PDB file of C-alpha atoms and ligand atoms in Angstrom:
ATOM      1  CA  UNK A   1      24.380  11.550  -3.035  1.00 40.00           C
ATOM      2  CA  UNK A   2      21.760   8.762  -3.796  1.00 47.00           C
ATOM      3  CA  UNK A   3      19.064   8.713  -1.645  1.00 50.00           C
ATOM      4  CA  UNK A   4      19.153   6.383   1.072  1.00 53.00           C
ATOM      5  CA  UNK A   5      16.383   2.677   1.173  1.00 53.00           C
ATOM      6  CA  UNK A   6      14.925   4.630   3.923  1.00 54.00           C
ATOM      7  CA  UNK A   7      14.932   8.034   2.369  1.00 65.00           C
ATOM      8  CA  UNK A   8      13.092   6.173  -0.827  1.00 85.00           C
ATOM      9  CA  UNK A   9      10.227   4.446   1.759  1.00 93.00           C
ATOM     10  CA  UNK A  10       7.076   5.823   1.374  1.00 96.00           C
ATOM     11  CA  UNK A  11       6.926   5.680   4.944  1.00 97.00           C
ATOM     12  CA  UNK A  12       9.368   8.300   5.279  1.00 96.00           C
ATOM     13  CA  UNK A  13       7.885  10.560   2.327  1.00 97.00           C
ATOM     14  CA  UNK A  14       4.463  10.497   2.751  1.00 98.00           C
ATOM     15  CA  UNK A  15       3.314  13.633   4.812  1.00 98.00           C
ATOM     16  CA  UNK A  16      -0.129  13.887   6.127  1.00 98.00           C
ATOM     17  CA  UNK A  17      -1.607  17.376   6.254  1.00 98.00           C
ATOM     18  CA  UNK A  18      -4.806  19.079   8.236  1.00 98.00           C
ATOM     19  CA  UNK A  19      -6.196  21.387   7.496  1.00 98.00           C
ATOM     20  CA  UNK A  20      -8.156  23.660  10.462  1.00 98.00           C
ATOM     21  CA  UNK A  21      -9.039  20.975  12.107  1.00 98.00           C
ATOM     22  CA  UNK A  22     -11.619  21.497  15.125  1.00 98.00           C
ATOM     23  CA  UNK A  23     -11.633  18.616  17.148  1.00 98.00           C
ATOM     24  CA  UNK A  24      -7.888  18.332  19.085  1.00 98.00           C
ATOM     25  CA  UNK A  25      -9.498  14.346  19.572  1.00 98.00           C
ATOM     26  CA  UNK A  26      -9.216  14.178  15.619  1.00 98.00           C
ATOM     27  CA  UNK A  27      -5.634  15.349  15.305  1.00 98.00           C
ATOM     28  CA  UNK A  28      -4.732  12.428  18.081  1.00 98.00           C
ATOM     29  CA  UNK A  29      -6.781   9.967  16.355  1.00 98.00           C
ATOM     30  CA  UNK A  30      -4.542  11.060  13.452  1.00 98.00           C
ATOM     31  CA  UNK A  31      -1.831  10.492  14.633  1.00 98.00           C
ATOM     32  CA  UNK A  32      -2.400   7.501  15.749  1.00 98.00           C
ATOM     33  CA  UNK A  33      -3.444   6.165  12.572  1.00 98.00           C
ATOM     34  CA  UNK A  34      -0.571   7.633  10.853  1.00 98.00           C
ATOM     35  CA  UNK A  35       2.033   5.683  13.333  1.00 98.00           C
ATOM     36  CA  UNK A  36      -0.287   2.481  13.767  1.00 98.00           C
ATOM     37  CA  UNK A  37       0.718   2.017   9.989  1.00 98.00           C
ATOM     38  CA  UNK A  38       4.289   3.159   9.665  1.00 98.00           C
ATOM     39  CA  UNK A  39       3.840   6.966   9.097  1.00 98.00           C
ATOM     40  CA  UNK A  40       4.930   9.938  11.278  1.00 98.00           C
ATOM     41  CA  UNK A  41       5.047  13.240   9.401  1.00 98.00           C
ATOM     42  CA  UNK A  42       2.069  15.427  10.355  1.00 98.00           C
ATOM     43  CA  UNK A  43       1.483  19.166   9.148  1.00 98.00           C
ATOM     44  CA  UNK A  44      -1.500  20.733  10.881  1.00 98.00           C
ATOM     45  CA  UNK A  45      -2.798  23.859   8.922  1.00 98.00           C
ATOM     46  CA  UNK A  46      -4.243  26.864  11.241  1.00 98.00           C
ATOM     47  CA  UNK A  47      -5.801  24.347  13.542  1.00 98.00           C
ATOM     48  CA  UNK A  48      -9.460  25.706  15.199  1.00 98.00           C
ATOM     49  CA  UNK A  49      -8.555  24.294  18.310  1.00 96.00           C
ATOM     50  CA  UNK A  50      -5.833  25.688  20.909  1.00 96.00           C
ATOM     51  CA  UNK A  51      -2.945  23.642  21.566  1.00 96.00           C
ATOM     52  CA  UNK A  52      -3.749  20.626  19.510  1.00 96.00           C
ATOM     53  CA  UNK A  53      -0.549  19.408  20.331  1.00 97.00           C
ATOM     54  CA  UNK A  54      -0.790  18.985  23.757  1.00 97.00           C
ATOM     55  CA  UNK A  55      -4.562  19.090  24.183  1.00 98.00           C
ATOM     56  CA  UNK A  56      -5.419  16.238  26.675  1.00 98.00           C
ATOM     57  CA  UNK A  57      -8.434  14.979  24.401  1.00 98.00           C
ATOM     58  CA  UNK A  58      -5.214  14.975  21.701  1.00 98.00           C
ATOM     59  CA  UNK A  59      -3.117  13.330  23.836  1.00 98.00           C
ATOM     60  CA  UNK A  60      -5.631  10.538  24.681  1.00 98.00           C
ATOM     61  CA  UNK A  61      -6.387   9.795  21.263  1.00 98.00           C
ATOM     62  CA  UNK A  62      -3.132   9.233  20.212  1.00 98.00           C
ATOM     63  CA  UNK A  63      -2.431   7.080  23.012  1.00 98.00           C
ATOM     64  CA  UNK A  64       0.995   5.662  22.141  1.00 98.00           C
ATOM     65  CA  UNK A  65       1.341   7.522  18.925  1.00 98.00           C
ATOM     66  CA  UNK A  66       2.035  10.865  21.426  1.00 98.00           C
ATOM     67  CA  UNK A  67       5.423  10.418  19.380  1.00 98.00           C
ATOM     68  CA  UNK A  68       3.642  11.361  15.974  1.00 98.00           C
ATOM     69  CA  UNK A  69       1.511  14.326  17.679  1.00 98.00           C
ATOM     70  CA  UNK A  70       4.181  15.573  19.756  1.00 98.00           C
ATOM     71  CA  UNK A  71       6.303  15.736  16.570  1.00 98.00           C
ATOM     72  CA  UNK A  72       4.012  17.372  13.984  1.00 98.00           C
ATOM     73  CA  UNK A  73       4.261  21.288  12.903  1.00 98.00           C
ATOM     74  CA  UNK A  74       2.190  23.925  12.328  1.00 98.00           C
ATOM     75  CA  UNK A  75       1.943  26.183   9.554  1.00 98.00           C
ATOM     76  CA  UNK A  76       0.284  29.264   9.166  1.00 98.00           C
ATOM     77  CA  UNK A  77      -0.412  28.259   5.777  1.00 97.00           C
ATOM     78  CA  UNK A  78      -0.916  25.561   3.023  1.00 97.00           C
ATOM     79  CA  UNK A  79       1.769  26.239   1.028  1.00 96.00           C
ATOM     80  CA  UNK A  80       4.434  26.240   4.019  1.00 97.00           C
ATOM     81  CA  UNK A  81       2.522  22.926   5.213  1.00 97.00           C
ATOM     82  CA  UNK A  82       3.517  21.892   1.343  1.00 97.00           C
ATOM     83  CA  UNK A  83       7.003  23.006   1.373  1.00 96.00           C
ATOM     84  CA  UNK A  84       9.624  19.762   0.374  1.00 94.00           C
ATOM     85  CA  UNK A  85       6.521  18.302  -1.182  1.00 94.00           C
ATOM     86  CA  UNK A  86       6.257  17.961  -4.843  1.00 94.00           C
ATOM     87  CA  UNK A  87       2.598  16.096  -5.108  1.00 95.00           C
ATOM     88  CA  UNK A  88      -0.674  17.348  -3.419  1.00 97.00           C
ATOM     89  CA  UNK A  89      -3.544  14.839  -3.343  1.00 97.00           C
ATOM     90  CA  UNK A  90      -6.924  16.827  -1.625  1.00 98.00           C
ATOM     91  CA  UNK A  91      -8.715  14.143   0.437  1.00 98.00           C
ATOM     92  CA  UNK A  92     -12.485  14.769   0.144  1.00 97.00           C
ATOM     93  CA  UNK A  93     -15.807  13.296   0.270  1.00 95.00           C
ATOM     94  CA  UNK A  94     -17.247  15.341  -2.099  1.00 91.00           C
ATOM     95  CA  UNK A  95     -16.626  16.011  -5.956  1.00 91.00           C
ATOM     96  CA  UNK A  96     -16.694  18.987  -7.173  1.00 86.00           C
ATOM     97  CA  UNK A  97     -16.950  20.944 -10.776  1.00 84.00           C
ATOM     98  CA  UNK A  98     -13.453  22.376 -10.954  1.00 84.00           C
ATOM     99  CA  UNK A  99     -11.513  19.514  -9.584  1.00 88.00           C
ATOM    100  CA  UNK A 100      -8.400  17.748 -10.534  1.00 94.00           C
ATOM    101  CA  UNK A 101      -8.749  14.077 -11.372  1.00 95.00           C
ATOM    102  CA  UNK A 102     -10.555  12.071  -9.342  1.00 96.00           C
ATOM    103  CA  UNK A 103      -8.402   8.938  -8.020  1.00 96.00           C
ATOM    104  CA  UNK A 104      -8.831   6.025  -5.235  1.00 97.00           C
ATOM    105  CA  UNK A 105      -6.661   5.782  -2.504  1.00 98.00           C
ATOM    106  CA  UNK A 106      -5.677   2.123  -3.828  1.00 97.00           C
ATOM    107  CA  UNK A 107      -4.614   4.644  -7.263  1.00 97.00           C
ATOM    108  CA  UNK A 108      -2.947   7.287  -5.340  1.00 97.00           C
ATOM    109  CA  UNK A 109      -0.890   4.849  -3.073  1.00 97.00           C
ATOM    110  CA  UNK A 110       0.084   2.654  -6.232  1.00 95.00           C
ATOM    111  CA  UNK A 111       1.552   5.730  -7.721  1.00 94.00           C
ATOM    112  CA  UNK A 112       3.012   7.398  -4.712  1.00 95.00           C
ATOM    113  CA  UNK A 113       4.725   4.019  -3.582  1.00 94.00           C
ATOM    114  CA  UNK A 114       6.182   3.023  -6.998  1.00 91.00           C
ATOM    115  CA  UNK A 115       8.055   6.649  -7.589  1.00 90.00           C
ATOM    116  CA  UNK A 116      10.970   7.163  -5.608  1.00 89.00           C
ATOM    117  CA  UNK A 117      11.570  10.651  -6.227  1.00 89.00           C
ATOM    118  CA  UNK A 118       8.028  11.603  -5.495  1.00 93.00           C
ATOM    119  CA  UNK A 119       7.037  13.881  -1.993  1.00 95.00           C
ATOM    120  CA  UNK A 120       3.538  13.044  -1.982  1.00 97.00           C
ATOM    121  CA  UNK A 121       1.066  14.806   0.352  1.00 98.00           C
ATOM    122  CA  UNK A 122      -2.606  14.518   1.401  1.00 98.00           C
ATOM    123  CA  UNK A 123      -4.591  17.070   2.645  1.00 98.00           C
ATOM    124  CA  UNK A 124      -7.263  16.781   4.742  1.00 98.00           C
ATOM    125  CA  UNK A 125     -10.095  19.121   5.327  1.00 98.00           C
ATOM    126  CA  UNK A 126     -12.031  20.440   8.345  1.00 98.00           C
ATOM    127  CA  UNK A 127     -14.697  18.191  10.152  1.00 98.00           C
ATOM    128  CA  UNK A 128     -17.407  20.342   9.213  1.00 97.00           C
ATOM    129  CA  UNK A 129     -16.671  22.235   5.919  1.00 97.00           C
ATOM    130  CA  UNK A 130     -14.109  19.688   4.274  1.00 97.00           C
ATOM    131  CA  UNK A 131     -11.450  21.456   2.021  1.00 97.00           C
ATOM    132  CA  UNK A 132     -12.210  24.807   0.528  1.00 96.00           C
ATOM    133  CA  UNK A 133     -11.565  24.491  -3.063  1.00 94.00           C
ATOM    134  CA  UNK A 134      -8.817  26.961  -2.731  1.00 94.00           C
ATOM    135  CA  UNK A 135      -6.697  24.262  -2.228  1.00 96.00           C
ATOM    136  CA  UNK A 136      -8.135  21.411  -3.971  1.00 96.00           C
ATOM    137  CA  UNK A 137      -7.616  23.432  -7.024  1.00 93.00           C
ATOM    138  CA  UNK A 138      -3.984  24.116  -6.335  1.00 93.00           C
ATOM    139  CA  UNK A 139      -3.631  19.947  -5.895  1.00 95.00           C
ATOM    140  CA  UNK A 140      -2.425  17.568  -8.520  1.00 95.00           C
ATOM    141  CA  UNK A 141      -5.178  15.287  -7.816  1.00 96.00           C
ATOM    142  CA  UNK A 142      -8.419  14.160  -5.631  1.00 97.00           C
ATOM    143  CA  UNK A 143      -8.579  11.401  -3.483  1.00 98.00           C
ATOM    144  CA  UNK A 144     -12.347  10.174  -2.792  1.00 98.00           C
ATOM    145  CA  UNK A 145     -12.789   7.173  -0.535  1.00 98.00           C
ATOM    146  CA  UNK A 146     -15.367   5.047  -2.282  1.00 97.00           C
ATOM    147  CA  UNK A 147     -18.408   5.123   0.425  1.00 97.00           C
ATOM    148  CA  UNK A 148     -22.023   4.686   0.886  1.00 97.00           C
ATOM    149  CA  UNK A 149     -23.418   7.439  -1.724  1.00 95.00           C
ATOM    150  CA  UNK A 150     -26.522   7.929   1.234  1.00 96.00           C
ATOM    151  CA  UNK A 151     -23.686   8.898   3.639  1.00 97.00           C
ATOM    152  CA  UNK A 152     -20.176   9.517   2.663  1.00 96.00           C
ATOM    153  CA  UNK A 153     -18.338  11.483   4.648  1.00 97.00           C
ATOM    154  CA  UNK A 154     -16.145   9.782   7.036  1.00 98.00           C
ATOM    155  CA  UNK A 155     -14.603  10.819  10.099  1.00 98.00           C
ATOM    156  CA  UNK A 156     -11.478  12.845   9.509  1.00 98.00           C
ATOM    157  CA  UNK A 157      -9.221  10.311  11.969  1.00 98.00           C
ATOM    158  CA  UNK A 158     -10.836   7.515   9.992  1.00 98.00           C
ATOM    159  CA  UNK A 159     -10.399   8.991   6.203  1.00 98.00           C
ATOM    160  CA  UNK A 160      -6.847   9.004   7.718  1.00 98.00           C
ATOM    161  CA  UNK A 161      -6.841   5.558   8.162  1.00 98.00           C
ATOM    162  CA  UNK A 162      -8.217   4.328   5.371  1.00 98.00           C
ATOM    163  CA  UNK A 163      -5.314   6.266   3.513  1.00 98.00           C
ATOM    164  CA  UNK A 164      -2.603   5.245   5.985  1.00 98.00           C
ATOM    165  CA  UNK A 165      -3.675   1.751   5.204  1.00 98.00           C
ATOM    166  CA  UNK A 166      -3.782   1.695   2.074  1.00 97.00           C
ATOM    167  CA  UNK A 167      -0.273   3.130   1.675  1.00 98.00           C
ATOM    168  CA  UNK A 168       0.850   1.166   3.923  1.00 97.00           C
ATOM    169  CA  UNK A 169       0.226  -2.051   1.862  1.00 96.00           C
ATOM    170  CA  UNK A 170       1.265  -0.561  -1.309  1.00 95.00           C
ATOM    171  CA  UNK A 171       4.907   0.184   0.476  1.00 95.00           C
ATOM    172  CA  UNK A 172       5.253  -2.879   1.767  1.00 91.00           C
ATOM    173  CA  UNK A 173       4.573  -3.978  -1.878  1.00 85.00           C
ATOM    174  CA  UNK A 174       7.056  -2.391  -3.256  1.00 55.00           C
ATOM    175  CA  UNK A 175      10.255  -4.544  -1.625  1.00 49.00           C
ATOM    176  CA  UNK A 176       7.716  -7.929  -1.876  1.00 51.00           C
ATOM    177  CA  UNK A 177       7.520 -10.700  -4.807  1.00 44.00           C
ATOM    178  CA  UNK A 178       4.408 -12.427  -2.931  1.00 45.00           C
ATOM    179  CA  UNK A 179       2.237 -11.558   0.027  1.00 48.00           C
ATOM    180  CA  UNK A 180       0.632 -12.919   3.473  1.00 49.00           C
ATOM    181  CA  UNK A 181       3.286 -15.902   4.010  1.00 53.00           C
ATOM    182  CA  UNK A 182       5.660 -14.942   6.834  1.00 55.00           C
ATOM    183  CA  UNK A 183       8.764 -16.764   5.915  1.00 57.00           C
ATOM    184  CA  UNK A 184      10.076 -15.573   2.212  1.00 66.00           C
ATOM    185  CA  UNK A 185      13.247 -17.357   0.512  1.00 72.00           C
ATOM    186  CA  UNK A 186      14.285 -16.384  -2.862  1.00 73.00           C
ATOM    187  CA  UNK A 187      11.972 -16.459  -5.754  1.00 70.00           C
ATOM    188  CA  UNK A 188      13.145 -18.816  -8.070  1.00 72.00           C
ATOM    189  CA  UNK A 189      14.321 -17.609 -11.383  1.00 63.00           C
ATOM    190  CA  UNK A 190      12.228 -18.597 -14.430  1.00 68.00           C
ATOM    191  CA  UNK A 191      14.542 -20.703 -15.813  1.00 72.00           C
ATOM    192  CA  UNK A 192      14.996 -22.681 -12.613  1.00 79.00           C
ATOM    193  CA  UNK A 193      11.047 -23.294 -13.047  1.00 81.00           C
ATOM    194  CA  UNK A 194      11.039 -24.538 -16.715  1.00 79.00           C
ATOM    195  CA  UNK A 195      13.896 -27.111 -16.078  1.00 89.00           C
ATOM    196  CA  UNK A 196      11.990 -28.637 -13.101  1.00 89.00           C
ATOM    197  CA  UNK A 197       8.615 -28.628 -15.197  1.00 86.00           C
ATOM    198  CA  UNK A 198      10.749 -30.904 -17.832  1.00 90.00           C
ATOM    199  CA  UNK A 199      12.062 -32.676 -14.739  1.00 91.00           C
ATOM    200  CA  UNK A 200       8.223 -33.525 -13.846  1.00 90.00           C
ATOM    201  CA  UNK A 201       7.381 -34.200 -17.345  1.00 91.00           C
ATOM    202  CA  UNK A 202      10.099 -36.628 -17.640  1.00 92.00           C
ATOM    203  CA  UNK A 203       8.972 -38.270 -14.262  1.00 93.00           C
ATOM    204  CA  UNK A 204       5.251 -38.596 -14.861  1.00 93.00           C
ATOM    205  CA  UNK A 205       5.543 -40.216 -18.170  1.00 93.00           C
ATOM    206  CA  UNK A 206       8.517 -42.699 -16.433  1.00 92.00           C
ATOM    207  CA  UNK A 207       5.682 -43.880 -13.806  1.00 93.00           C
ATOM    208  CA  UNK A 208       3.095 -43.833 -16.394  1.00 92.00           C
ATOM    209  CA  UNK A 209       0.953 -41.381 -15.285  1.00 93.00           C
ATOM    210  CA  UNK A 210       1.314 -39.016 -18.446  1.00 92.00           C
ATOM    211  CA  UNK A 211       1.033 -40.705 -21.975  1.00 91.00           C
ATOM    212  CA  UNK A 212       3.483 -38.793 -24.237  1.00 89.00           C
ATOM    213  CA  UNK A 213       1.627 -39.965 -27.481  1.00 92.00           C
ATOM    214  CA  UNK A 214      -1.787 -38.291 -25.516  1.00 91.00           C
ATOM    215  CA  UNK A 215      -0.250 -35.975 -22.875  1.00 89.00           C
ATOM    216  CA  UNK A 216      -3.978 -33.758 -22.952  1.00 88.00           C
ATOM    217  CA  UNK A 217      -3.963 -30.976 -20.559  1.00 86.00           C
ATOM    218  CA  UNK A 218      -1.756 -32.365 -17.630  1.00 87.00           C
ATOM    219  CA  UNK A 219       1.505 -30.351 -17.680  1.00 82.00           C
ATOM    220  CA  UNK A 220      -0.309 -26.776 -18.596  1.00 79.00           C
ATOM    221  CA  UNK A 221      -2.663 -27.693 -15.661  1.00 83.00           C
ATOM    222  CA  UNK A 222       0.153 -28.136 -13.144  1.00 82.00           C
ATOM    223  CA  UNK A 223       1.944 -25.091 -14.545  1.00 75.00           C
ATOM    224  CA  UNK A 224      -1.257 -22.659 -13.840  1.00 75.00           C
ATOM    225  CA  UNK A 225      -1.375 -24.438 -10.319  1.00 79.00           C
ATOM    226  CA  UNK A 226       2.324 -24.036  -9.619  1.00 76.00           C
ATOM    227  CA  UNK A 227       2.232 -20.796 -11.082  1.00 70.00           C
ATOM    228  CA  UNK A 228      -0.680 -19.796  -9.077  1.00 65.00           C
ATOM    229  CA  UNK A 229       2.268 -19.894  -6.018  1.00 70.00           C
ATOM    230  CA  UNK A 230       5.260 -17.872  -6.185  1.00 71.00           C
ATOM    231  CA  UNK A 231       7.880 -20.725  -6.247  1.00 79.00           C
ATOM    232  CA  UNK A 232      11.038 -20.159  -4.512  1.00 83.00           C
ATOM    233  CA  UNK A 233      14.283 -21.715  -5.497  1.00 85.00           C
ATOM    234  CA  UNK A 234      14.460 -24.538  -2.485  1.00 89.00           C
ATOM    235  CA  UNK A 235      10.611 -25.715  -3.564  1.00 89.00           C
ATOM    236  CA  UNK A 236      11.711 -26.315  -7.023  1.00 89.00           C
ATOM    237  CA  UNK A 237      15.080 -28.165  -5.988  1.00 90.00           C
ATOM    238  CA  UNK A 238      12.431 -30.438  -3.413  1.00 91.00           C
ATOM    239  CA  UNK A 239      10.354 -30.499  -6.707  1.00 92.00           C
ATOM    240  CA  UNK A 240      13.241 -31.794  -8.811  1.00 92.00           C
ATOM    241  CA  UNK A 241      14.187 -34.409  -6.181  1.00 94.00           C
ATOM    242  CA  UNK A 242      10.788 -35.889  -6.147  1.00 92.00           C
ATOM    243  CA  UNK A 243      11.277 -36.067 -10.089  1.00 92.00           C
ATOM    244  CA  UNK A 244      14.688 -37.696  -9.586  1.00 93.00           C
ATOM    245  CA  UNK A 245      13.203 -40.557  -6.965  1.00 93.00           C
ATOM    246  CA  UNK A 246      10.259 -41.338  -9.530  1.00 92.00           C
ATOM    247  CA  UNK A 247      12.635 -41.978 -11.880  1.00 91.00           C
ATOM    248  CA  UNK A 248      14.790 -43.999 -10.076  1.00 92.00           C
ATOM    249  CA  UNK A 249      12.402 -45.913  -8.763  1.00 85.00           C
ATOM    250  CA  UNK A 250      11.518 -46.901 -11.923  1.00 77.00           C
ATOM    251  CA  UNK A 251      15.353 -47.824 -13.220  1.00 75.00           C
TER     252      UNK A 251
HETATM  253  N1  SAH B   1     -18.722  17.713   5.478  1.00 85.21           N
HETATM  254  C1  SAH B   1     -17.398  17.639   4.969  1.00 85.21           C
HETATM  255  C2  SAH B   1     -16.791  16.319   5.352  1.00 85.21           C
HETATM  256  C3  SAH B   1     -15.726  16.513   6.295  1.00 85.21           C
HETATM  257  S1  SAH B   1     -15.110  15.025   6.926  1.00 85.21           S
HETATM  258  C4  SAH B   1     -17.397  17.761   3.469  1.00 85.21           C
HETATM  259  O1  SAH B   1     -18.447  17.857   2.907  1.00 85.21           O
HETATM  260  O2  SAH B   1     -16.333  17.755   2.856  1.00 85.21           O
HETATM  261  C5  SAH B   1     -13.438  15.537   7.263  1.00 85.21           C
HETATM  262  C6  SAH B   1     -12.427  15.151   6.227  1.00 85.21           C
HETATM  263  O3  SAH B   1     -12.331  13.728   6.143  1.00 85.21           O
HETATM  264  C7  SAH B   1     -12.713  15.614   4.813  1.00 85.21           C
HETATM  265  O4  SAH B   1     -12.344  16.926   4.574  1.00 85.21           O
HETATM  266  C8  SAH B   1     -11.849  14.648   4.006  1.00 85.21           C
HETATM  267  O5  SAH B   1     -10.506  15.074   4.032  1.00 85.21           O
HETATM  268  C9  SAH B   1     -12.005  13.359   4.817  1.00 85.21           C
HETATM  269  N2  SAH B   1     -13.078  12.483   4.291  1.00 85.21           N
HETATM  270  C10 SAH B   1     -14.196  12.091   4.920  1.00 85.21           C
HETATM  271  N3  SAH B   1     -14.911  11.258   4.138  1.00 85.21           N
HETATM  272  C11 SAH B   1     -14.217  11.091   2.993  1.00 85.21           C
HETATM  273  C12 SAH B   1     -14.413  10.342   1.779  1.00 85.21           C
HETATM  274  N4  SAH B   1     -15.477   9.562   1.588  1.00 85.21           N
HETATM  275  N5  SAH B   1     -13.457  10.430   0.817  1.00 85.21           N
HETATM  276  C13 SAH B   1     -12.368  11.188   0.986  1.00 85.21           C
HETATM  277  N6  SAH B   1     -12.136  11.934   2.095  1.00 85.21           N
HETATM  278  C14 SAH B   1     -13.046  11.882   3.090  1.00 85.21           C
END
């Protein structure tokens, strides 16, 4: 069976996993990060704190992500926090001598958004102690959050967030040809952009604004503008019908 759009979302295989966390605040915090960006599977590893899941300082840090804390599991142990996963990234503030490779999060969510087939994980450590290198050994890579080198170590809800975000715009990525606009029509094909540069050529030298014996730098200047903007198919028709009415007006 081929899996489904949803099933491929790195919103649906991205798992968050912590690791003996103290604070029952931090696992709300969590999850509330986790479903503020589109994420909702939490693993909590031997947790330090009783009931974490129902923990009223947990429940008032989630605030409307109880959905995400109520929902996440606990394992007795990484590798059953692991188990479906098939890519462990340690998050950690510090670098260590025996260490898998170092990547960003912008890295690790570039790569974990653009493979389908991939069950990525991150792993975060305890508030005070981090991540014993146990585990960050066993990972496939490290994930440092670039920070102040005088103080670098983040709060564990917020090292969450940071990650959640940044995975969150590297999903949305994924289905998106250009970004921040609301309204998105079809992207128009290449093709459909070289005819209605000729189209403008055509027009500009009809009203006499381009000299085809000394054309200079005019039509590679408006192709780095208009290139600079994503055109969709309807702009470069309106485009094309500007080029049409120069020229007519000039019959
Ligand atoms: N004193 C601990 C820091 C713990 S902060 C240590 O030295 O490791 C709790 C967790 O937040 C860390 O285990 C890590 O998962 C995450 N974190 C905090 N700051 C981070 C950073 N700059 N980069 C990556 N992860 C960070």
């Amino acid at each position: 069976m081929n899996p489904t759009e949803t099933d491929i979302s790195l919103f649906k295989r991205l798992r968050f996993v912590l690791v003996e966390t103290s604070r029952a605040g931090n696992v709300g915090s969590v999850a509330r990060a986790m479903k503020t960006m589109g994420f909702s599977d939490l693993v909590l590893v031997t947790p330090r704190c009783a009931e974490p899941l129902t923990d009223p300082e947990a429940v008032a840090f989630a605030s409307g992500a109880s959905d995400v804390l109520e929902g996440a599991r606990i394992a007795g142990s990484i590798a059953e926090a692991l188990e479906g996963c098939n890519f462990a990234a340690a998050v950690s503030a510090r670098l260590r001598e025996f260490s898998p490779p170092v990547w960003s999060p912008r890295r690790f969510s570039a790569h974990a958004a653009a493979a389908a087939d991939l069950r990525p994980a991150i792993i975060f450590g305890n508030e005070r102690v981090g991540l014993p290198n146990g585990i960050v050994e066993q990972c496939n890579v490290l994930i440092n959050i670039p920070a102040n080198p005088a103080y670098s170590s983040l709060n564990l809800s917020q090292a969450a967030q940071v990650l959640a975000y940044d995975c969150r715009l590297a999903a949305e990525g994924e289905n998106r040809t250009q970004e921040g606009i609301g309204f998105q029509g079809e992207a128009a094909s290449l093709a459909q952009i070289e005819g209605m540069y000729a189209h403008l050529e055509e027009a500009l030298v009809a009203i006499g604004f381009l000299n085809a014996d000394n054309p200079k730098k005019l039509m590679p200047r408006l192709k780095r503008l208009f290139a600079r903007t994503q055109l969709e198919t309807e702009e470069v028709n309106i485009l094309r019908g500007i080029a049409r009415q120069m020229m007519r007006s000039k019959d």
